[in-house]
Short mmCIF file of C-alpha atoms in Angstrom, two decimals:
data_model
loop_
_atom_site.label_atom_id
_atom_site.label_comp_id
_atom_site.label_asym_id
_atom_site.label_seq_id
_atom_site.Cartn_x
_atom_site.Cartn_y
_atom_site.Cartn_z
CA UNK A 275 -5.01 9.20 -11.12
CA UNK A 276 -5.45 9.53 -7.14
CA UNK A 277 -3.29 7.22 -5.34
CA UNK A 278 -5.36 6.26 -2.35
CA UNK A 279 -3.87 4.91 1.14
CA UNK A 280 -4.72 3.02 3.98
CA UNK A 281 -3.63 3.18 7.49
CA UNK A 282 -3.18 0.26 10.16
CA UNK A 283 -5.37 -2.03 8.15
CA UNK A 284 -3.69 -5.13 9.66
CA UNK A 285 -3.74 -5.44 13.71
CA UNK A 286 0.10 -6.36 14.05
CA UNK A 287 1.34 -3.77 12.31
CA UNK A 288 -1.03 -0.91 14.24
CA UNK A 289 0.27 -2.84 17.28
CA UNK A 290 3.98 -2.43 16.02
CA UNK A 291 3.56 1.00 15.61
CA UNK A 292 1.83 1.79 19.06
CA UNK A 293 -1.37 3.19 17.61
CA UNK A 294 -5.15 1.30 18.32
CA UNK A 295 -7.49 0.71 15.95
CA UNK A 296 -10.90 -0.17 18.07
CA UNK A 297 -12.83 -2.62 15.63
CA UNK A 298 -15.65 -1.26 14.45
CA UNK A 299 -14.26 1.58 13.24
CA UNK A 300 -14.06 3.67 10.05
CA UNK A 301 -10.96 2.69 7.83
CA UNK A 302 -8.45 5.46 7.98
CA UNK A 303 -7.52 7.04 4.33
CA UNK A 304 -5.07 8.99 3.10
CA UNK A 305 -3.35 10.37 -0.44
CA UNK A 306 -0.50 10.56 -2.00
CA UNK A 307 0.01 12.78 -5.47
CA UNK A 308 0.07 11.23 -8.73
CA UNK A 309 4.01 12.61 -8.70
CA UNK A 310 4.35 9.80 -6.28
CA UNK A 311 3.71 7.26 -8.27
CA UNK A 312 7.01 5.15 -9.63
CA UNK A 313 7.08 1.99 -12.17
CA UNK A 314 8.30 -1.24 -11.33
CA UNK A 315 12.08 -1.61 -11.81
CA UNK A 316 13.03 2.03 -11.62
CA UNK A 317 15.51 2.88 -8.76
CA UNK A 318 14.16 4.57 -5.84
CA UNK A 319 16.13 7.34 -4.86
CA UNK A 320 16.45 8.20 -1.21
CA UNK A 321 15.27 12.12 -0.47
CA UNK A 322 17.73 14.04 1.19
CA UNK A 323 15.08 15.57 3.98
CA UNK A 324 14.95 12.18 5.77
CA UNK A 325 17.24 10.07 7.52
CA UNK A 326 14.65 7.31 8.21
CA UNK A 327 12.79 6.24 5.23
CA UNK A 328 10.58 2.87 5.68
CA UNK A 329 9.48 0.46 3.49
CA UNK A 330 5.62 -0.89 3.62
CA UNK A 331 4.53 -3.66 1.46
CA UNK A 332 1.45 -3.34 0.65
CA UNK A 333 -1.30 -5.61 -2.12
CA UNK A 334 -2.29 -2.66 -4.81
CA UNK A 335 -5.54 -2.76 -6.17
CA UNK A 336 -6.41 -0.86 -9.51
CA UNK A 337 -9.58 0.83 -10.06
CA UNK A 338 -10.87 0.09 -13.74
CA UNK A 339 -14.19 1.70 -14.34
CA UNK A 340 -15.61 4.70 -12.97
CA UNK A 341 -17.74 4.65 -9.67
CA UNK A 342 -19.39 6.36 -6.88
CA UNK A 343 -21.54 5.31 -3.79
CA UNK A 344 -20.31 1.68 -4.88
CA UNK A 345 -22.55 -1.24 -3.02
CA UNK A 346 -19.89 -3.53 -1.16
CA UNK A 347 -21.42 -6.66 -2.93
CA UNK A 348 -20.28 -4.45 -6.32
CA UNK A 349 -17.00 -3.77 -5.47
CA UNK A 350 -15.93 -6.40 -7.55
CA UNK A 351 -17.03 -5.00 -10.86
CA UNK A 352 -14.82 -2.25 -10.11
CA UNK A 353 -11.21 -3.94 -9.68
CA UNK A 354 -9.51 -4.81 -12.53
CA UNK A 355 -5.83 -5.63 -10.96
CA UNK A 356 -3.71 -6.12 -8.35
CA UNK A 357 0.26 -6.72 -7.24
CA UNK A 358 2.47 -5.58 -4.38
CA UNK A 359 3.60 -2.19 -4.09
CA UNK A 360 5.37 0.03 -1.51
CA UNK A 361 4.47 2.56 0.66
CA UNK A 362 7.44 4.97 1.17
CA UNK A 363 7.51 6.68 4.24
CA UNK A 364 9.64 8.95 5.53
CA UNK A 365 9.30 8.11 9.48
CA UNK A 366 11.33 10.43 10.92
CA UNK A 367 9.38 13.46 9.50
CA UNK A 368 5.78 11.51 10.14
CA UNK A 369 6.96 11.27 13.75
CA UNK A 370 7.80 14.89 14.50
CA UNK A 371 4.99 15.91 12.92
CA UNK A 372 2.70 13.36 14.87
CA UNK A 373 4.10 14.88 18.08
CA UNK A 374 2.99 18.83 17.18
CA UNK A 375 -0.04 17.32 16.40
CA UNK A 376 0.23 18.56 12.53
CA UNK A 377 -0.65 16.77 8.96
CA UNK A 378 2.07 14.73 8.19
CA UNK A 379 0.90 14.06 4.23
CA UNK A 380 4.85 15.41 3.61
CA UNK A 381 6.53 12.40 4.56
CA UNK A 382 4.20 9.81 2.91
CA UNK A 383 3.25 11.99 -0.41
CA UNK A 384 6.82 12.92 -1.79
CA UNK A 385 7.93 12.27 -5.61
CA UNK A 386 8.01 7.98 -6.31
CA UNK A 387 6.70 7.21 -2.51
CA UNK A 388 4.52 4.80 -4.05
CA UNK A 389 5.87 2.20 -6.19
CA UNK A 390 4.09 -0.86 -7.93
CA UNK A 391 5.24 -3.85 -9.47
CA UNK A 392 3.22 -5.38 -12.41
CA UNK A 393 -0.35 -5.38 -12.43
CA UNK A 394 -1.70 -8.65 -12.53
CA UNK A 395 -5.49 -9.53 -13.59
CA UNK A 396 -7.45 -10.50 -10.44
CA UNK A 397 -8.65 -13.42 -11.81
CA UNK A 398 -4.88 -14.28 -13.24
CA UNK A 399 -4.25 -16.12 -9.55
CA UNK A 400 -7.80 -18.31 -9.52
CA UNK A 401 -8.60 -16.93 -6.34
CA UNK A 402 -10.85 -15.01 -4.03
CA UNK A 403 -9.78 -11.61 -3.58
CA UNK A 404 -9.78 -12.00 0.36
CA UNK A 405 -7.10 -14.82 -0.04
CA UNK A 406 -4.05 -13.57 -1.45
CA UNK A 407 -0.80 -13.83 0.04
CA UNK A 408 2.59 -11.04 -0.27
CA UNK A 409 6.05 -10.80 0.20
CA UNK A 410 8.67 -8.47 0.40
CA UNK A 411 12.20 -9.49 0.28
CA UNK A 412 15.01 -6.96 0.31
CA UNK A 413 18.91 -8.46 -0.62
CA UNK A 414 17.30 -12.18 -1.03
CA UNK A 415 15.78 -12.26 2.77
CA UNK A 416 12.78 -11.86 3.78
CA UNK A 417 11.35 -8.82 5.62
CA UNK A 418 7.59 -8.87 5.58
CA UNK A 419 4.77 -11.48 4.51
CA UNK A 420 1.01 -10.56 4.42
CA UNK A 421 -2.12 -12.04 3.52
CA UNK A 422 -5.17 -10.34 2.40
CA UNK A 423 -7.70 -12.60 4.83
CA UNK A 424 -5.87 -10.46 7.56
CA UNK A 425 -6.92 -7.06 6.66
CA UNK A 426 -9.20 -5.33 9.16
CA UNK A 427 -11.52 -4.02 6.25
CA UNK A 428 -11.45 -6.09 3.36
CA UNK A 429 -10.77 -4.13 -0.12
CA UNK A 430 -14.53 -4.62 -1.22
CA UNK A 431 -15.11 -2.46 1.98
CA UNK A 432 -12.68 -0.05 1.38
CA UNK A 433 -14.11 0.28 -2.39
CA UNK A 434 -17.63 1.03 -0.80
CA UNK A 435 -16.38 3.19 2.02
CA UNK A 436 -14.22 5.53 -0.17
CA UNK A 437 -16.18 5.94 -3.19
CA UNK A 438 -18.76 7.32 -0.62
CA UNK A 439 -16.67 10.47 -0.56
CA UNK A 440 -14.85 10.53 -3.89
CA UNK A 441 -15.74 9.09 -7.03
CA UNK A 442 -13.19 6.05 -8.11
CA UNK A 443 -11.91 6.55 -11.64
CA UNK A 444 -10.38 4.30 -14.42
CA UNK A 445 -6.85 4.05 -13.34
CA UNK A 446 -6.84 5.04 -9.76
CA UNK A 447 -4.96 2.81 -6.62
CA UNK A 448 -5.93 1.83 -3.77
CA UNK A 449 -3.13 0.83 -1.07
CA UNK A 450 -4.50 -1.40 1.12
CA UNK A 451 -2.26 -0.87 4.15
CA UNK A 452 0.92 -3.14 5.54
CA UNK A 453 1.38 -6.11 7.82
CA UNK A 454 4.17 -6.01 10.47
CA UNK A 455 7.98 -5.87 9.93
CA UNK A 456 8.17 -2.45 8.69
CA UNK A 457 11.55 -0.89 8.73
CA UNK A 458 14.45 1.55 7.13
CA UNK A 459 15.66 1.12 3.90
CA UNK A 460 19.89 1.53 2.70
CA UNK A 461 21.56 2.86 -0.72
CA UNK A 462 22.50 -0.27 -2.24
CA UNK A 463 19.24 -2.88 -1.19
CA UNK A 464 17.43 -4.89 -3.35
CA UNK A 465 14.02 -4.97 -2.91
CA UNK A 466 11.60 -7.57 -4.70
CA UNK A 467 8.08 -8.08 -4.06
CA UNK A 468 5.88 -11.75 -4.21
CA UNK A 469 2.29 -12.41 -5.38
CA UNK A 470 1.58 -15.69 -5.14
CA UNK A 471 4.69 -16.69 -4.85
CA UNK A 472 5.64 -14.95 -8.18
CA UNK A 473 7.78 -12.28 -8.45
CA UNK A 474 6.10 -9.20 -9.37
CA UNK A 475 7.93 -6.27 -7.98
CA UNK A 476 11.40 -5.48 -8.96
CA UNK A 477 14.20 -2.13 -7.84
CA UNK A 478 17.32 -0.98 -6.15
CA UNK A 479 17.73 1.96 -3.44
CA UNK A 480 20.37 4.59 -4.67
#
């Protein structure tokens, strides 16, 4: 399973984080290891090598049939679910290495970085894959709202664009990037994630 990642994929959030995007560009991918990847409803442990890890909700698409060179217009024959899922990061490492100008695949790629909530059919909402709307909510307030009609490159884009370089499999994930209001998570938080308005990601931080 490759857990595949995409950066500053809504204009807010590239803006919150003081980077550019110039339209027109390529969308910018990364990976995280399938030890990364964590169930919904387990806890999330917080690594002892950061001080400041982040949360990023992000809509999760799953891959379900193999695929390369995949037409945009095709895309959809190729997604078989979705639901919210979060992109750990740990910022204070991804910052430091930013500024020495090095890979920083350490602080987004360590064990259960990546957790998703329950997969939902695409078709189980009615709707058009460009018009979905996300929450996050940590300790009953919440922190960051997104809606797929905002991303800069839409995920039948991103299907097309990827699977240019690596062949999608049954199984793999695509992260399709976070909207604004990134920020650090505590021992103790709840965090629970909204598709639709229905409740589809569930943990604690410990």
């Amino acid at each position: 399973m490759k857990i595949i990642c995409v950066g500053w994929n809504y204009a807010r959030h590239n803006k919150e984080l003081g980077y550019t995007l110039k339209e027109g560009e390529a969308p910018v991918f990364f990976f995280k290891p399938d030890s990364a990847y964590q169930r919904n409803r387990k806890p999330f442990f917080l690594p002892d090598f950061s001080d400041r890890v982040e949360y990023e909700a992000e809509l999760v698409f799953r891959i379900g049939r193999l695929g390369k060179s995949i037409g945009e217009r095709f895309a959809d024959r190729y997604i078989d679910a979705v639901t919210v899922g979060i992109d750990f990061t740990a910022r204070d490492m991804q910052n430091e290495a930013r500024e020495k100008g090095q890979p920083w695949a350490l602080s987004k790629g360590f064990d259960a970085s990546a957790v998703t909530g329950d997969m939902k059919p695409v078709e189980y909402y009615g709707k058009d894959m460009d018009n979905l709307r996300f929450r996050l909510d940590i300790d009953g307030e919440t922190v960051q709202e997104g809606y797929s009609g905002d991303m800069v490159f839409p995920v039948r884009k991103l299907v097309g664009y990827v699977s240019r370089f690596c062949t999608l499999k049954t199984g793999d994930l695509i992260f399709t990037g976070t909207p604004k209001g990134v920020g650090p998570v505590s021992v103790g938080q709840h965090l629970q994630g909204y598709l639709e308005g229905e409740k589809v990601l569930d943990f604690h931080i410990r």
